[in-house]
């Protein structure tokens, strides 16, 4: 059988690559053939079909070894990415070779470009991939050693509209000579400039004084047991959620998820800092047994919190009342084995103590709590429902209280204490309703 000309092989290969650009096929390398996995049609089959339809005219009698070696090999390398959309792994076809067309006099090689995908190109685990660091342009950080007041206007005698703890992050609406107009959380007001660090000064302050967190910057991100794409997947992490950093590497970062640690790829996180946001003065007090010193514009010794509670609206619904009550304790510590809403609780101890205040007696630990009440689907969550997480183990590892708007309040970890998170900050596996 006569050998096919380089021109026709190149055309066939180019046709395959063009089809891939339309987003309809995924490619894999099988033996020496470049295969459409969806249609199971090889380049060789495409050429044979063309030959059959055109009477065999695509073969030349004077094909030379140079013709056979002129086109570079075209390889489709399927690489699983750690950034996934809608909870499913997407395969990315990466074209690494070149296709050469043979003109009448000399060969001009045109390198093939990487096929377009819906995600950022995937890097191998061995490659360095530094994460972007948070930009503090238009932002400021509270540098006082304790809480400061946020005023309705730039005057120390103006009404107090909120407070913010040391290390808190604010957005600058307008910087004045003595006071700046800021927003933070759900608070809009004014803070004295001498209590803030702005822009690059804020970045330097954060780097020197605040603990780092990893913020997920893709739709869903795999948390793995080891720093390798071949390592076992623990769970999926949600976009926008932040996780304490245990250690950083060139391509992977080790983070903490509740009481579990694991690794994420650097290109899918942004390095930020543990920065509380402002609390409105209308937020309810925490607990009658908790002693709080009044905040002023001067620094106090009050310990900073890690999250701001959501704004609660009065309601007669018992589930919502339970959720609102639980939110009062945001910022209080996580203590393994603890049940105190003010001095420290673990995840199940927090849930047990919150419900105890409403006359419900729940089991002490996570697993029996997951079997209490009535099972509900994750799509039908209502405030007060309990949401459970297995972190890839298949058994209950963590529990939080759903508060509405796609959020839970939970005793997260010793690093973050009691906080509010997205309900899918990790992949939930079960939910139940205690209040009917």
XYZ file of C-alpha atoms in Angstrom:
436
model
C 0.000 0.000 0.000
C 1.333 3.435 -0.934
C 2.061 5.920 1.833
C -0.235 8.924 2.405
C 1.167 12.348 1.696
C 2.115 14.576 4.611
C -0.370 17.148 3.423
C -3.386 14.890 3.888
C -2.246 13.608 7.292
C -1.736 17.199 8.418
C -5.200 18.158 7.187
C -6.753 15.242 9.057
C -4.911 16.118 12.271
C -5.838 19.782 11.923
C -9.473 18.754 11.486
C -9.348 16.889 14.788
C -7.922 19.895 16.562
C -10.517 22.181 14.993
C -13.261 19.865 16.252
C -11.781 20.048 19.749
C -11.972 23.836 19.653
C -15.737 23.512 19.267
C -15.877 21.907 22.702
C -17.572 18.705 21.582
C -14.842 16.087 22.110
C -12.341 15.003 24.743
C -9.083 13.396 23.565
C -6.787 10.725 24.961
C -3.613 9.137 23.654
C -4.125 5.463 22.773
C -1.100 3.629 21.325
C 0.021 5.545 18.214
C -3.391 6.854 17.299
C -5.056 10.143 18.124
C -8.572 9.072 19.081
C -11.969 10.700 19.378
C -13.089 9.012 22.587
C -16.710 10.030 22.003
C -16.948 8.726 18.417
C -14.079 6.182 18.557
C -12.727 7.364 15.208
C -8.968 7.564 14.635
C -6.982 9.756 12.251
C -6.179 6.635 10.245
C -9.910 5.899 9.866
C -10.621 9.474 8.785
C -7.955 9.286 6.071
C -9.185 5.844 4.896
C -12.722 7.194 4.626
C -11.524 10.171 2.571
C -9.517 7.870 0.308
C -12.544 5.648 -0.258
C -14.691 8.607 -1.281
C -12.024 10.120 -3.561
C -10.847 7.060 -5.418
C -7.459 6.690 -3.729
C -6.045 9.914 -5.218
C -4.589 11.123 -1.923
C -1.596 8.753 -2.183
C 1.603 9.732 -3.963
C 4.064 7.362 -5.595
C 7.079 9.472 -4.699
C 6.576 9.825 -0.968
C 9.905 10.222 0.819
C 11.047 9.571 4.420
C 11.238 13.346 4.829
C 7.518 13.601 4.074
C 6.757 11.092 6.806
C 8.773 12.902 9.445
C 7.885 16.481 8.544
C 4.793 16.722 10.797
C 5.591 16.661 14.490
C 3.647 14.177 16.601
C 0.322 15.441 17.858
C -0.458 14.259 21.366
C -3.581 14.949 23.403
C -2.795 14.772 27.079
C -5.872 14.511 29.306
C -5.124 16.076 32.705
C -7.569 15.991 35.609
C -7.758 19.385 37.278
C -8.246 20.067 40.964
C -10.575 22.932 40.107
C -13.952 21.432 39.234
C -17.280 22.919 38.179
C -20.580 21.746 39.677
C -18.797 19.054 41.669
C -17.593 17.023 38.671
C -14.035 16.591 37.342
C -13.527 18.118 33.901
C -10.884 16.750 31.557
C -8.728 19.294 29.785
C -7.252 18.341 26.411
C -3.788 19.832 26.060
C -2.191 19.876 22.588
C 1.582 19.766 23.009
C 2.818 19.071 19.471
C 2.984 20.911 16.173
C 1.454 20.358 12.722
C 3.602 21.052 9.681
C 2.254 21.882 6.225
C 4.662 21.154 3.341
C 4.692 24.006 0.774
C 6.118 23.606 -2.700
C 9.656 24.813 -1.825
C 10.325 24.870 1.918
C 8.658 23.694 5.114
C 7.141 26.251 7.460
C 6.141 24.901 10.848
C 3.295 26.585 12.706
C 3.007 25.573 16.380
C -0.424 24.533 17.537
C -1.887 26.537 20.392
C -3.380 25.071 23.521
C -7.013 24.208 23.111
C -9.375 26.708 24.795
C -11.049 25.499 27.992
C -13.475 26.957 30.505
C -10.853 26.878 33.237
C -7.341 28.097 33.815
C -4.614 25.822 32.373
C -3.680 23.065 34.770
C -0.120 22.874 36.097
C 1.544 19.700 37.217
C 2.099 19.283 40.930
C 5.869 19.546 40.500
C 5.635 23.044 39.029
C 5.820 26.126 41.199
C 2.493 27.952 41.272
C 2.452 30.884 43.667
C -0.977 32.001 44.846
C -2.003 35.628 44.343
C -1.977 37.728 47.516
C -4.912 39.910 48.495
C -4.880 43.449 47.071
C -5.456 46.140 49.719
C -6.132 48.964 47.257
C -9.098 50.956 48.580
C -9.044 49.065 51.884
C -7.725 49.594 55.390
C -7.049 47.546 58.507
C -7.785 48.473 62.124
C -4.410 48.708 63.877
C -5.706 49.423 67.391
C -5.010 46.715 69.956
C -8.719 46.208 70.693
C -12.143 47.229 69.379
C -12.896 50.709 68.025
C -16.159 52.528 67.479
C -17.640 53.328 64.087
C -19.510 56.656 64.142
C -22.406 57.975 62.087
C -20.214 60.931 61.034
C -16.645 62.103 61.506
C -17.177 63.377 65.031
C -16.402 61.725 68.356
C -19.798 62.878 69.641
C -21.722 61.355 66.706
C -23.925 58.334 67.270
C -22.166 54.963 67.327
C -23.346 52.702 64.500
C -20.972 49.784 64.980
C -17.708 48.404 66.304
C -14.809 46.542 64.745
C -12.015 44.554 66.349
C -8.267 44.802 65.931
C -7.132 43.549 62.538
C -10.583 44.193 61.084
C -10.948 44.963 57.377
C -12.818 47.999 56.045
C -13.495 49.387 52.582
C -12.612 53.052 52.135
C -15.479 55.074 50.655
C -13.667 58.373 51.150
C -10.470 59.141 53.040
C -10.565 62.420 54.959
C -7.935 64.380 56.835
C -8.876 63.057 60.279
C -11.769 60.635 59.717
C -12.518 58.233 56.872
C -15.881 57.107 55.559
C -15.839 53.269 55.556
C -18.013 50.230 55.061
C -17.494 46.826 56.646
C -19.933 43.958 56.921
C -23.355 45.617 57.124
C -22.000 48.783 58.784
C -21.556 52.149 57.042
C -19.860 54.906 59.067
C -16.661 56.727 60.033
C -13.414 55.747 61.796
C -10.516 57.945 62.881
C -7.533 57.702 60.526
C -4.986 57.193 63.326
C -6.635 53.852 64.101
C -6.226 52.545 60.533
C -3.506 51.451 58.120
C -4.282 52.156 54.456
C -3.342 50.503 51.145
C 0.245 49.228 51.095
C 0.617 49.999 54.817
C -2.384 47.727 55.409
C -0.744 44.977 53.351
C 2.470 45.276 55.379
C 0.541 45.300 58.667
C -1.455 42.208 57.669
C 1.675 40.320 56.602
C 3.421 41.075 59.886
C 0.544 40.687 62.335
C -2.320 38.569 60.987
C -2.700 34.856 60.398
C -2.997 33.816 56.749
C -5.977 32.073 55.217
C -6.526 30.466 51.835
C -9.557 31.775 49.928
C -10.935 29.474 47.223
C -11.081 31.331 43.891
C -12.762 28.681 41.708
C -16.247 27.153 41.598
C -15.286 24.068 43.587
C -11.891 22.863 44.715
C -10.694 19.423 45.762
C -9.097 19.056 49.175
C -6.621 16.152 49.020
C -4.915 14.093 51.713
C -1.483 14.605 50.178
C 0.134 17.202 47.907
C -0.496 15.246 44.722
C -3.214 15.058 42.075
C -3.144 11.301 42.555
C -3.871 11.580 46.275
C -7.236 10.685 47.776
C -9.877 13.408 47.656
C -11.225 14.457 51.065
C -14.019 16.800 50.022
C -14.917 19.747 47.781
C -14.432 23.318 48.998
C -16.699 26.170 47.947
C -15.695 29.333 46.113
C -15.182 32.330 48.387
C -14.701 30.268 51.537
C -11.542 30.861 53.590
C -9.525 28.233 55.419
C -6.619 28.625 57.888
C -3.217 27.874 56.349
C -1.067 25.273 58.086
C 1.905 25.494 55.730
C 2.662 26.633 52.191
C 4.705 25.065 49.404
C 5.684 25.891 45.844
C 2.656 24.216 44.279
C 0.438 23.111 47.174
C -0.852 24.658 50.395
C -1.846 22.697 53.478
C -5.033 24.028 55.068
C -7.286 23.215 57.984
C -10.937 22.297 57.515
C -12.563 22.078 60.939
C -10.431 19.399 62.626
C -9.155 17.948 59.310
C -6.084 19.047 57.343
C -5.414 18.570 53.641
C -3.832 20.085 50.535
C -5.079 22.364 47.765
C -3.325 23.503 44.587
C -1.953 27.022 44.825
C -3.352 28.309 41.539
C -6.894 27.892 42.841
C -6.530 29.909 46.057
C -5.802 33.512 46.990
C -3.747 34.264 50.082
C -5.701 36.503 52.433
C -5.747 37.085 56.183
C -7.940 36.357 59.158
C -9.736 39.723 59.374
C -13.002 40.337 61.244
C -15.628 42.675 59.838
C -17.699 45.271 61.673
C -20.663 44.504 63.901
C -23.672 46.791 64.016
C -24.556 48.133 67.438
C -28.072 46.758 66.979
C -26.727 43.196 67.094
C -27.906 41.406 70.265
C -25.611 40.978 73.218
C -23.942 37.585 73.509
C -24.777 36.232 76.938
C -25.550 37.607 80.393
C -22.538 35.745 81.787
C -20.161 37.380 79.314
C -18.512 40.582 80.476
C -17.640 43.039 77.725
C -15.845 46.324 78.188
C -17.435 49.231 76.299
C -15.612 50.082 73.113
C -14.173 53.500 72.389
C -12.040 55.082 69.710
C -9.089 54.259 71.949
C -7.725 50.682 71.936
C -9.169 48.206 74.420
C -8.117 44.748 75.555
C -11.106 43.064 73.965
C -10.109 39.998 71.948
C -10.819 40.151 68.197
C -13.399 37.886 66.616
C -12.980 36.020 63.361
C -16.399 36.578 61.815
C -19.282 39.009 62.095
C -22.749 37.672 62.966
C -25.487 38.084 60.407
C -28.168 40.670 60.990
C -31.067 39.017 62.736
C -34.670 40.018 62.110
C -37.346 39.311 64.709
C -39.457 36.310 63.816
C -41.996 34.021 65.439
C -40.666 30.964 63.626
C -38.937 28.731 66.157
C -36.316 27.439 63.729
C -35.342 31.000 62.821
C -35.283 31.959 66.506
C -32.853 29.114 67.166
C -30.678 30.225 64.254
C -30.706 33.838 65.485
C -29.821 32.768 69.009
C -26.902 30.658 67.755
C -25.495 33.595 65.781
C -25.021 35.576 69.004
C -22.023 33.415 69.878
C -20.012 33.971 66.717
C -16.409 34.754 67.666
C -16.401 32.689 70.836
C -13.775 29.933 71.077
C -13.784 26.356 69.866
C -12.846 23.918 72.632
C -12.705 20.201 71.918
C -15.167 18.428 74.217
C -16.641 21.742 75.373
C -20.314 22.698 75.598
C -20.099 26.330 76.780
C -21.527 28.877 74.368
C -19.318 31.585 75.876
C -16.167 29.828 77.075
C -15.860 27.249 74.302
C -17.586 24.346 72.597
C -16.891 21.852 69.852
C -19.265 21.449 66.919
C -21.719 19.012 68.478
C -21.412 20.631 71.933
C -22.369 23.952 70.370
C -25.443 22.428 68.697
C -26.465 20.613 71.870
C -26.193 23.766 74.017
C -28.045 25.980 71.541
C -30.983 23.577 71.385
C -30.936 23.070 75.162
C -31.869 26.745 75.542
C -35.098 25.964 73.672
C -35.979 22.887 75.701
C -34.584 20.208 73.355
C -32.342 17.411 74.594
C -29.983 16.309 71.819
C -27.259 13.640 71.918
C -23.783 14.905 72.798
C -21.887 13.833 69.680
C -22.213 14.309 65.937
C -23.203 10.819 64.757
C -26.253 10.331 67.018
C -27.268 13.937 66.352
C -27.341 13.096 62.635
C -29.948 10.418 63.393
C -32.136 12.697 65.509
C -35.238 14.493 64.307
C -36.469 14.095 60.746
C -34.202 13.717 57.730
C -34.525 16.551 55.188
C -32.992 17.041 51.763
C -30.214 19.572 51.340
C -32.409 21.362 48.794
C -35.144 21.896 51.399
C -33.102 23.333 54.294
C -34.827 25.738 56.666
C -33.344 27.859 59.473
C -32.620 25.733 62.533
C -31.943 22.537 60.564
C -28.753 20.633 61.333
C -26.293 20.064 58.477
C -23.703 17.289 58.698
C -20.324 16.804 56.988
C -18.248 13.655 56.582
C -15.109 15.241 55.031
C -14.739 12.212 52.788
C -14.748 9.627 55.583
C -18.270 8.316 55.066
C -19.192 8.999 58.697
C -20.249 12.132 60.539
C -17.308 14.428 61.297
C -18.902 17.863 61.760
C -22.243 19.591 62.297
C -23.581 23.131 61.925
C -26.901 24.952 62.272
C -28.470 26.297 59.084
C -29.371 30.003 59.471
C -30.820 30.718 56.017
C -29.433 32.402 52.892
C -27.158 29.431 52.200
C -25.216 29.765 55.463
C -24.555 27.833 58.660
C -23.222 28.840 62.071
C -20.870 26.310 63.625
C -18.000 25.770 66.054
C -15.451 25.306 63.307
C -11.957 24.793 64.719
C -9.522 25.977 67.365
C -8.147 28.491 64.864
C -11.451 30.098 63.919
C -13.829 29.415 66.808
C -17.576 29.770 66.294
C -18.177 31.250 62.856
C -20.560 31.603 59.934
C -19.789 29.782 56.680
C -21.478 28.931 53.407
C -23.450 25.725 53.799
C -21.268 24.159 51.085
C -17.947 25.352 52.556
C -17.342 21.608 52.518
C -19.562 19.010 50.881
C -22.477 18.203 53.233
C -23.741 14.642 53.270
C -26.866 14.790 55.435
C -29.342 17.132 57.135
C -32.073 16.731 59.726
C -34.816 18.884 61.247
C -35.289 18.965 64.989
C -38.096 21.556 65.020
C -41.260 20.519 63.151
